[in-house]
GROMACS .gro file of N, CA, C and O in nm:
model
  476
    1MET      N    1   8.117   7.624  13.520
    1MET     CA    2   8.036   7.664  13.410
    1MET      C    3   7.892   7.677  13.458
    1MET      O    4   7.845   7.593  13.532
    2ARG      N    5   7.828   7.778  13.412
    2ARG     CA    6   7.692   7.805  13.454
    2ARG      C    7   7.593   7.766  13.347
    2ARG      O    8   7.610   7.799  13.231
    3PHE      N    9   7.491   7.696  13.383
    3PHE     CA   10   7.386   7.658  13.289
    3PHE      C   11   7.265   7.744  13.315
    3PHE      O   12   7.226   7.764  13.429
    4ARG      N   13   7.210   7.793  13.207
    4ARG     CA   14   7.091   7.876  13.222
    4ARG      C   15   6.966   7.791  13.205
    4ARG      O   16   6.965   7.696  13.130
    5THR      N   17   6.867   7.838  13.270
    5THR     CA   18   6.737   7.775  13.254
    5THR      C   19   6.636   7.885  13.235
    5THR      O   20   6.662   8.001  13.266
    6GLY      N   21   6.526   7.854  13.179
    6GLY     CA   22   6.423   7.955  13.162
    6GLY      C   23   6.402   7.988  13.015
    6GLY      O   24   6.453   7.920  12.926
    7PRO      N   25   6.325   8.095  12.988
    7PRO     CA   26   6.288   8.128  12.851
    7PRO      C   27   6.405   8.172  12.764
    7PRO      O   28   6.402   8.161  12.643
    8ARG      N   29   6.514   8.224  12.822
    8ARG     CA   30   6.627   8.273  12.741
    8ARG      C   31   6.739   8.171  12.730
    8ARG      O   32   6.846   8.203  12.680
    9ALA      N   33   6.718   8.053  12.776
    9ALA     CA   34   6.825   7.954  12.780
    9ALA      C   35   6.875   7.918  12.641
    9ALA      O   36   6.994   7.904  12.620
   10GLY      N   37   6.788   7.903  12.545
   10GLY     CA   38   6.831   7.862  12.411
   10GLY      C   39   6.855   7.978  12.316
   10GLY      O   40   6.889   7.957  12.201
   11SER      N   41   6.840   8.103  12.361
   11SER     CA   42   6.854   8.217  12.271
   11SER      C   43   6.996   8.232  12.218
   11SER      O   44   7.017   8.268  12.103
   12ARG      N   45   7.096   8.205  12.301
   12ARG     CA   46   7.234   8.217  12.256
   12ARG      C   47   7.266   8.113  12.149
   12ARG      O   48   7.329   8.143  12.049
   13ALA      N   49   7.218   7.994  12.168
   13ALA     CA   50   7.240   7.888  12.068
   13ALA      C   51   7.168   7.921  11.939
   13ALA      O   52   7.220   7.898  11.829
   14ARG      N   53   7.046   7.976  11.948
   14ARG     CA   54   6.972   8.013  11.827
   14ARG      C   55   7.044   8.125  11.752
   14ARG      O   56   7.051   8.125  11.630
   15ARG      N   57   7.099   8.222  11.825
   15ARG     CA   58   7.172   8.330  11.760
   15ARG      C   59   7.295   8.277  11.687
   15ARG      O   60   7.325   8.317  11.576
   16ARG      N   61   7.366   8.186  11.751
   16ARG     CA   62   7.484   8.127  11.686
   16ARG      C   63   7.444   8.049  11.561
   16ARG      O   64   7.511   8.055  11.459
   17THR      N   65   7.334   7.977  11.571
   17THR     CA   66   7.287   7.901  11.456
   17THR      C   67   7.247   7.995  11.343
   17THR      O   68   7.281   7.972  11.226
   18ARG      N   69   7.175   8.104  11.375
   18ARG     CA   70   7.136   8.201  11.273
   18ARG      C   71   7.258   8.264  11.206
   18ARG      O   72   7.262   8.282  11.085
   19ARG      N   73   7.356   8.298  11.288
   19ARG     CA   74   7.479   8.357  11.232
   19ARG      C   75   7.550   8.260  11.139
   19ARG      O   76   7.598   8.298  11.031
   20ALA      N   77   7.559   8.136  11.180
   20ALA     CA   78   7.626   8.034  11.098
   20ALA      C   79   7.551   8.012  10.967
   20ALA      O   80   7.611   8.004  10.859
   21VAL      N   81   7.417   8.006  10.973
   21VAL     CA   82   7.337   7.987  10.853
   21VAL      C   83   7.350   8.108  10.762
   21VAL      O   84   7.365   8.095  10.639
   22THR      N   85   7.347   8.228  10.818
   22THR     CA   86   7.361   8.350  10.738
   22THR      C   87   7.497   8.353  10.669
   22THR      O   88   7.507   8.383  10.550
   23LEU      N   89   7.602   8.322  10.743
   23LEU     CA   90   7.736   8.319  10.685
   23LEU      C   91   7.746   8.214  10.574
   23LEU      O   92   7.804   8.240  10.468
   24LEU      N   93   7.686   8.098  10.595
   24LEU     CA   94   7.687   7.993  10.495
   24LEU      C   95   7.612   8.037  10.369
   24LEU      O   96   7.659   8.017  10.257
   25LEU      N   97   7.497   8.103  10.384
   25LEU     CA   98   7.420   8.150  10.269
   25LEU      C   99   7.494   8.259  10.193
   25LEU      O  100   7.494   8.260  10.069
   26LEU      N  101   7.557   8.352  10.264
   26LEU     CA  102   7.633   8.458  10.197
   26LEU      C  103   7.752   8.400  10.120
   26LEU      O  104   7.782   8.443  10.008
   27THR      N  105   7.819   8.304  10.180
   27THR     CA  106   7.933   8.241  10.112
   27THR      C  107   7.886   8.167   9.987
   27THR      O  108   7.948   8.177   9.880
   28ALA      N  109   7.775   8.094   9.997
   28ALA     CA  110   7.722   8.021   9.882
   28ALA      C  111   7.680   8.118   9.771
   28ALA      O  112   7.705   8.094   9.653
   29ALA      N  113   7.618   8.230   9.809
   29ALA     CA  114   7.576   8.329   9.709
   29ALA      C  115   7.698   8.388   9.639
   29ALA      O  116   7.697   8.408   9.517
   30ALA      N  117   7.804   8.417   9.712
   30ALA     CA  118   7.925   8.473   9.652
   30ALA      C  119   7.989   8.373   9.556
   30ALA      O  120   8.034   8.409   9.447
   31VAL      N  121   7.993   8.246   9.595
   31VAL     CA  122   8.053   8.144   9.509
   31VAL      C  123   7.971   8.126   9.382
   31VAL      O  124   8.025   8.118   9.272
   32LEU      N  125   7.838   8.122   9.395
   32LEU     CA  126   7.753   8.106   9.278
   32LEU      C  127   7.761   8.227   9.185
   32LEU      O  128   7.760   8.212   9.063
   33THR      N  129   7.770   8.345   9.241
   33THR     CA  130   7.783   8.465   9.158
   33THR      C  131   7.915   8.464   9.082
   33THR      O  132   7.920   8.495   8.964
   34ALA      N  133   8.022   8.428   9.150
   34ALA     CA  134   8.153   8.423   9.084
   34ALA      C  135   8.156   8.316   8.976
   34ALA      O  136   8.216   8.335   8.870
   35ALA      N  137   8.090   8.204   8.999
   35ALA     CA  138   8.088   8.096   8.900
   35ALA      C  139   8.001   8.133   8.780
   35ALA      O  140   8.029   8.092   8.667
   36ALA      N  141   7.896   8.212   8.802
   36ALA     CA  142   7.805   8.247   8.693
   36ALA      C  143   7.860   8.360   8.606
   36ALA      O  144   7.821   8.376   8.492
   37THR      N  145   7.953   8.441   8.659
   37THR     CA  146   8.010   8.552   8.584
   37THR      C  147   8.114   8.498   8.488
   37THR      O  148   8.212   8.437   8.530
   38PRO      N  149   8.096   8.517   8.357
   38PRO     CA  150   8.195   8.465   8.262
   38PRO      C  151   8.324   8.546   8.273
   38PRO      O  152   8.323   8.667   8.289
   39TRP      N  153   8.434   8.477   8.263
   39TRP     CA  154   8.564   8.542   8.266
   39TRP      C  155   8.597   8.591   8.127
   39TRP      O  156   8.593   8.516   8.030
   40ALA      N  157   8.628   8.718   8.115
   40ALA     CA  158   8.663   8.775   7.985
   40ALA      C  159   8.814   8.794   7.979
   40ALA      O  160   8.874   8.847   8.072
   41PRO      N  161   8.876   8.751   7.869
   41PRO     CA  162   9.020   8.772   7.857
   41PRO      C  163   9.052   8.920   7.839
   41PRO      O  164   8.965   9.000   7.807
   42ASP      N  165   9.177   8.953   7.861
   42ASP     CA  166   9.220   9.092   7.843
   42ASP      C  167   9.196   9.134   7.699
   42ASP      O  168   9.211   9.055   7.606
   43PRO      N  169   9.160   9.261   7.679
   43PRO     CA  170   9.143   9.308   7.542
   43PRO      C  171   9.276   9.302   7.468
   43PRO      O  172   9.382   9.308   7.528
   44ARG      N  173   9.267   9.292   7.336
   44ARG     CA  174   9.389   9.288   7.258
   44ARG      C  175   9.467   9.416   7.279
   44ARG      O  176   9.412   9.524   7.279
   45ARG      N  177   9.594   9.402   7.292
   45ARG     CA  178   9.678   9.518   7.316
   45ARG      C  179   9.753   9.556   7.191
   45ARG      O  180   9.792   9.472   7.112
   46GLU      N  181   9.771   9.686   7.177
   46GLU     CA  182   9.839   9.738   7.058
   46GLU      C  183   9.966   9.809   7.099
   46GLU      O  184   9.982   9.851   7.214
   47ALA      N  185  10.054   9.827   7.003
   47ALA     CA  186  10.176   9.903   7.027
   47ALA      C  187  10.138  10.049   7.054
   47ALA      O  188  10.038  10.099   7.004
   48GLU      N  189  10.217  10.115   7.133
   48GLU     CA  190  10.194  10.257   7.163
   48GLU      C  191  10.267  10.340   7.058
   48GLU      O  192  10.388  10.330   7.043
   49CYS      N  193  10.190  10.423   6.986
   49CYS     CA  194  10.247  10.501   6.877
   49CYS      C  195  10.227  10.651   6.901
   49CYS      O  196  10.121  10.692   6.947
   50HIS      N  197  10.329  10.728   6.871
   50HIS     CA  198  10.323  10.873   6.880
   50HIS      C  199  10.351  10.930   6.741
   50HIS      O  200  10.454  10.900   6.681
   51THR      N  201  10.258  11.012   6.693
   51THR     CA  202  10.270  11.070   6.559
   51THR      C  203  10.312  11.216   6.570
   51THR      O  204  10.262  11.289   6.655
   52ARG      N  205  10.403  11.257   6.482
   52ARG     CA  206  10.451  11.396   6.483
   52ARG      C  207  10.445  11.451   6.342
   52ARG      O  208  10.491  11.386   6.248
   53VAL      N  209  10.390  11.571   6.330
   53VAL     CA  210  10.381  11.639   6.200
   53VAL      C  211  10.471  11.762   6.206
   53VAL      O  212  10.457  11.847   6.294
   54ARG      N  213  10.562  11.772   6.109
   54ARG     CA  214  10.650  11.889   6.096
   54ARG      C  215  10.643  11.935   5.952
   54ARG      O  216  10.703  11.872   5.863
   55GLY      N  217  10.567  12.041   5.930
   55GLY     CA  218  10.551  12.092   5.794
   55GLY      C  219  10.479  11.990   5.708
   55GLY      O  220  10.364  11.957   5.733
   56SER      N  221  10.547  11.937   5.609
   56SER     CA  222  10.486  11.838   5.521
   56SER      C  223  10.532  11.695   5.553
   56SER      O  224  10.495  11.602   5.483
   57HIS      N  225  10.611  11.679   5.657
   57HIS     CA  226  10.665  11.548   5.694
   57HIS      C  227  10.592  11.494   5.817
   57HIS      O  228  10.568  11.566   5.914
   58VAL      N  229  10.561  11.364   5.813
   58VAL     CA  230  10.496  11.296   5.925
   58VAL      C  231  10.582  11.179   5.966
   58VAL      O  232  10.629  11.102   5.882
   59THR      N  233  10.605  11.165   6.095
   59THR     CA  234  10.676  11.049   6.148
   59THR      C  235  10.591  10.987   6.260
   59THR      O  236  10.522  11.059   6.332
   60ALA      N  237  10.598  10.857   6.270
   60ALA     CA  238  10.530  10.786   6.378
   60ALA      C  239  10.632  10.692   6.441
   60ALA      O  240  10.702  10.619   6.372
   61SER      N  241  10.639  10.698   6.571
   61SER     CA  242  10.730  10.612   6.645
   61SER      C  243  10.645  10.519   6.730
   61SER      O  244  10.567  10.564   6.813
   62CYS      N  245  10.658  10.389   6.708
   62CYS     CA  246  10.576  10.290   6.778
   62CYS      C  247  10.664  10.198   6.862
   62CYS      O  248  10.767  10.149   6.815
   63TYR      N  249  10.622  10.174   6.985
   63TYR     CA  250  10.690  10.080   7.074
   63TYR      C  251  10.589   9.977   7.120
   63TYR      O  252  10.481  10.011   7.168
   64ASN      N  253  10.622   9.850   7.106
   64ASN     CA  254  10.533   9.741   7.146
   64ASN      C  255  10.582   9.681   7.277
   64ASN      O  256  10.678   9.606   7.279
   65GLY      N  257  10.515   9.715   7.385
   65GLY     CA  258  10.550   9.661   7.516
   65GLY      C  259  10.471   9.536   7.552
   65GLY      O  260  10.471   9.493   7.666
   66ASN      N  261  10.404   9.477   7.455
   66ASN     CA  262  10.321   9.359   7.477
   66ASN      C  263  10.395   9.232   7.437
   66ASN      O  264  10.500   9.236   7.376
   67ALA      N  265  10.335   9.119   7.469
   67ALA     CA  266  10.398   8.990   7.441
   67ALA      C  267  10.367   8.938   7.301
   67ALA      O  268  10.421   8.836   7.261
   68THR      N  269  10.281   9.008   7.228
   68THR     CA  270  10.246   8.964   7.093
   68THR      C  271  10.290   9.068   6.990
   68THR      O  272  10.310   9.184   7.022
   69THR      N  273  10.304   9.025   6.867
   69THR     CA  274  10.345   9.114   6.758
   69THR      C  275  10.227   9.199   6.712
   69THR      O  276  10.114   9.152   6.706
   70ASP      N  277  10.255   9.325   6.682
   70ASP     CA  278  10.152   9.417   6.631
   70ASP      C  279  10.198   9.465   6.494
   70ASP      O  280  10.315   9.499   6.475
   71ARG      N  281  10.106   9.468   6.399
   71ARG     CA  282  10.135   9.517   6.264
   71ARG      C  283  10.082   9.660   6.256
   71ARG      O  284   9.963   9.682   6.274
   72VAL      N  285  10.170   9.756   6.229
   72VAL     CA  286  10.131   9.897   6.226
   72VAL      C  287  10.150   9.954   6.086
   72VAL      O  288  10.233   9.907   6.008
   73GLN      N  289  10.069  10.057   6.057
   73GLN     CA  290  10.078  10.125   5.927
   73GLN      C  291  10.042  10.271   5.948
   73GLN      O  292   9.944  10.303   6.016
   74LEU      N  293  10.120  10.362   5.889
   74LEU     CA  294  10.097  10.505   5.898
   74LEU      C  295  10.018  10.551   5.777
   74LEU      O  296  10.049  10.515   5.663
   75HIS      N  297   9.913  10.628   5.803
   75HIS     CA  298   9.828  10.683   5.696
   75HIS      C  299   9.835  10.835   5.703
   75HIS      O  300   9.823  10.892   5.812
   76VAL      N  301   9.850  10.899   5.587
   76VAL     CA  302   9.860  11.045   5.581
   76VAL      C  303   9.762  11.096   5.476
   76VAL      O  304   9.761  11.047   5.363
   77THR      N  305   9.681  11.196   5.514
   77THR     CA  306   9.594  11.265   5.420
   77THR      C  307   9.650  11.405   5.400
   77THR      O  308   9.669  11.478   5.498
   78CYS      N  309   9.672  11.442   5.277
   78CYS     CA  310   9.729  11.573   5.246
   78CYS      C  311   9.619  11.678   5.233
   78CYS      O  312   9.504  11.647   5.202
   79ALA      N  313   9.655  11.804   5.256
   79ALA     CA  314   9.557  11.912   5.257
   79ALA      C  315   9.512  11.951   5.116
   79ALA      O  316   9.397  11.990   5.097
   80ARG      N  317   9.597  11.944   5.017
   80ARG     CA  318   9.564  11.988   4.881
   80ARG      C  319   9.494  11.877   4.804
   80ARG      O  320   9.532  11.760   4.816
   81TRP      N  321   9.398  11.911   4.723
   81TRP     CA  322   9.320  11.811   4.649
   81TRP      C  323   9.406  11.735   4.549
   81TRP      O  324   9.380  11.620   4.518
   82TRP      N  325   9.510  11.796   4.497
   82TRP     CA  326   9.593  11.731   4.397
   82TRP      C  327   9.706  11.648   4.458
   82TRP      O  328   9.778  11.578   4.389
   83ASP      N  329   9.719  11.658   4.590
   83ASP     CA  330   9.825  11.584   4.660
   83ASP      C  331   9.766  11.453   4.711
   83ASP      O  332   9.676  11.454   4.794
   84PRO      N  333   9.809  11.338   4.662
   84PRO     CA  334   9.744  11.212   4.699
   84PRO      C  335   9.770  11.173   4.845
   84PRO      O  336   9.873  11.209   4.902
   85ALA      N  337   9.676  11.100   4.901
   85ALA     CA  338   9.695  11.044   5.035
   85ALA      C  339   9.801  10.935   5.027
   85ALA      O  340   9.811  10.864   4.927
   86MET      N  341   9.878  10.922   5.131
   86MET     CA  342   9.989  10.828   5.129
   86MET      C  343   9.979  10.733   5.249
   86MET      O  344   9.944  10.776   5.359
   87ASP      N  345  10.015  10.607   5.226
   87ASP     CA  346  10.021  10.507   5.332
   87ASP      C  347  10.157  10.441   5.327
   87ASP      O  348  10.211  10.418   5.219
   88THR      N  349  10.210  10.409   5.442
   88THR     CA  350  10.337  10.336   5.445
   88THR      C  351  10.308  10.187   5.432
   88THR      O  352  10.194  10.143   5.439
   89ALA      N  353  10.411  10.111   5.415
   89ALA     CA  354  10.397   9.966   5.416
   89ALA      C  355  10.367   9.920   5.559
   89ALA      O  356  10.400   9.988   5.655
   90VAL      N  357  10.305   9.806   5.571
   90VAL     CA  358  10.276   9.748   5.703
   90VAL      C  359  10.407   9.699   5.763
   90VAL      O  360  10.487   9.634   5.696
   91VAL      N  361  10.428   9.732   5.891
   91VAL     CA  362  10.551   9.694   5.960
   91VAL      C  363  10.515   9.609   6.081
   91VAL      O  364  10.426   9.645   6.160
   92ASP      N  365  10.583   9.496   6.098
   92ASP     CA  366  10.564   9.412   6.217
   92ASP      C  367  10.650   9.467   6.329
   92ASP      O  368  10.771   9.484   6.313
   93VAL      N  369  10.586   9.492   6.444
   93VAL     CA  370  10.658   9.538   6.562
   93VAL      C  371  10.649   9.425   6.664
   93VAL      O  372  10.542   9.400   6.721
   94GLY      N  373  10.759   9.356   6.685
   94GLY     CA  374  10.761   9.242   6.777
   94GLY      C  375  10.758   9.287   6.922
   94GLY      O  376  10.765   9.407   6.952
   95PRO      N  377  10.747   9.191   7.013
   95PRO     CA  378  10.747   9.224   7.156
   95PRO      C  379  10.874   9.298   7.196
   95PRO      O  380  10.985   9.261   7.154
   96ALA      N  381  10.858   9.404   7.272
   96ALA     CA  382  10.969   9.487   7.322
   96ALA      C  383  11.052   9.545   7.207
   96ALA      O  384  11.172   9.566   7.221
   97ARG      N  385  10.989   9.571   7.094
   97ARG     CA  386  11.058   9.630   6.979
   97ARG      C  387  11.000   9.766   6.948
   97ARG      O  388  10.892   9.802   6.990
   98ARG      N  389  11.073   9.840   6.865
   98ARG     CA  390  11.034   9.975   6.825
   98ARG      C  391  11.040   9.984   6.672
   98ARG      O  392  11.124   9.922   6.609
   99ALA      N  393  10.947  10.063   6.616
   99ALA     CA  394  10.947  10.086   6.471
   99ALA      C  395  10.920  10.233   6.446
   99ALA      O  396  10.840  10.295   6.515
  100ASP      N  397  10.990  10.290   6.349
  100ASP     CA  398  10.969  10.429   6.309
  100ASP      C  399  10.916  10.429   6.166
  100ASP      O  400  10.973  10.365   6.078
  101LEU      N  401  10.807  10.502   6.144
  101LEU     CA  402  10.744  10.512   6.013
  101LEU      C  403  10.747  10.658   5.969
  101LEU      O  404  10.734  10.748   6.052
  102ALA      N  405  10.762  10.682   5.840
  102ALA     CA  406  10.767  10.819   5.790
  102ALA      C  407  10.697  10.827   5.655
  102ALA      O  408  10.701  10.733   5.575
  103GLN      N  409  10.634  10.943   5.631
  103GLN     CA  410  10.566  10.971   5.505
  103GLN      C  411  10.559  11.123   5.490
  103GLN      O  412  10.576  11.196   5.587
  104ARG      N  413  10.530  11.171   5.369
  104ARG     CA  414  10.523  11.315   5.350
  104ARG      C  415  10.422  11.352   5.243
  104ARG      O  416  10.383  11.269   5.160
  105CYS      N  417  10.380  11.478   5.247
  105CYS     CA  418  10.297  11.538   5.142
  105CYS      C  419  10.383  11.642   5.071
  105CYS      O  420  10.491  11.678   5.118
  106TRP      N  421  10.335  11.694   4.959
  106TRP     CA  422  10.409  11.799   4.891
  106TRP      C  423  10.403  11.929   4.970
  106TRP      O  424  10.501  12.001   4.981
  107LEU      N  425  10.286  11.961   5.025
  107LEU     CA  426  10.271  12.085   5.102
  107LEU      C  427  10.224  12.052   5.244
  107LEU      O  428  10.299  11.995   5.322
  108GLU      N  429  10.100  12.085   5.276
  108GLU     CA  430  10.051  12.065   5.413
  108GLU      C  431   9.990  11.927   5.433
  108GLU      O  432   9.940  11.865   5.341
  109VAL      N  433   9.990  11.887   5.559
  109VAL     CA  434   9.929  11.761   5.601
  109VAL      C  435   9.794  11.793   5.664
  109VAL      O  436   9.784  11.880   5.750
  110ARG      N  437   9.690  11.726   5.621
  110ARG     CA  438   9.557  11.744   5.681
  110ARG      C  439   9.539  11.653   5.802
  110ARG      O  440   9.492  11.695   5.907
  111ASP      N  441   9.576  11.526   5.789
  111ASP     CA  442   9.553  11.430   5.896
  111ASP      C  443   9.656  11.318   5.887
  111ASP      O  444   9.703  11.285   5.777
  112ALA      N  445   9.689  11.261   6.000
  112ALA     CA  446   9.782  11.147   6.004
  112ALA      C  447   9.742  11.057   6.120
  112ALA      O  448   9.708  11.105   6.229
  113TRP      N  449   9.744  10.925   6.096
  113TRP     CA  450   9.708  10.830   6.201
  113TRP      C  451   9.774  10.697   6.173
  113TRP      O  452   9.820  10.669   6.063
  114VAL      N  453   9.776  10.615   6.277
  114VAL     CA  454   9.836  10.482   6.269
  114VAL      C  455   9.728  10.378   6.292
  114VAL      O  456   9.647  10.392   6.383
  115THR      N  457   9.726  10.274   6.208
  115THR     CA  458   9.634  10.164   6.230
  115THR      C  459   9.712  10.045   6.281
  115THR      O  460   9.832  10.030   6.256
  116HIS      N  461   9.641   9.959   6.356
  116HIS     CA  462   9.703   9.842   6.420
  116HIS      C  463   9.631   9.716   6.375
  116HIS      O  464   9.510   9.715   6.355
  117ASP      N  465   9.708   9.608   6.364
  117ASP     CA  466   9.652   9.476   6.338
  117ASP      C  467   9.726   9.379   6.429
  117ASP      O  468   9.821   9.314   6.387
  118PRO      N  469   9.681   9.371   6.557
  118PRO     CA  470   9.750   9.279   6.649
  118PRO      C  471   9.731   9.136   6.602
  118PRO      O  472   9.623   9.093   6.571
  119GLY      N  473   9.835   9.067   6.591
  119GLY     CA  474   9.825   8.932   6.540
  119GLY      C  475   9.877   8.835   6.635
  119GLY      O  476   9.873   8.725   6.644
   0.00000   0.00000   0.00000
């Protein structure tokens, strides 16, 4: 083993020390940043619903692929002023379950949508 003497003798040790201190500081900064960041839970998940309009009839097919129950309801707005808006009853869609909802207007449908109440 060779020992160095002179002005550059301690430079290798200083570089190693600097590297170790830098690595230690970066690790501490990463840990403190991760600890300071609040963990947010997953957003509430809803059943996946597909709405279909055929003439004056509206159907919605909902599948809940989540672990919690979702309460769904179909809402229909009719195009004619004298044709009342219609809502279905609220239906519970359990985990890995499917629900079909249906409603109709006398003539045309203006709008149809499904609301969710994950519980």
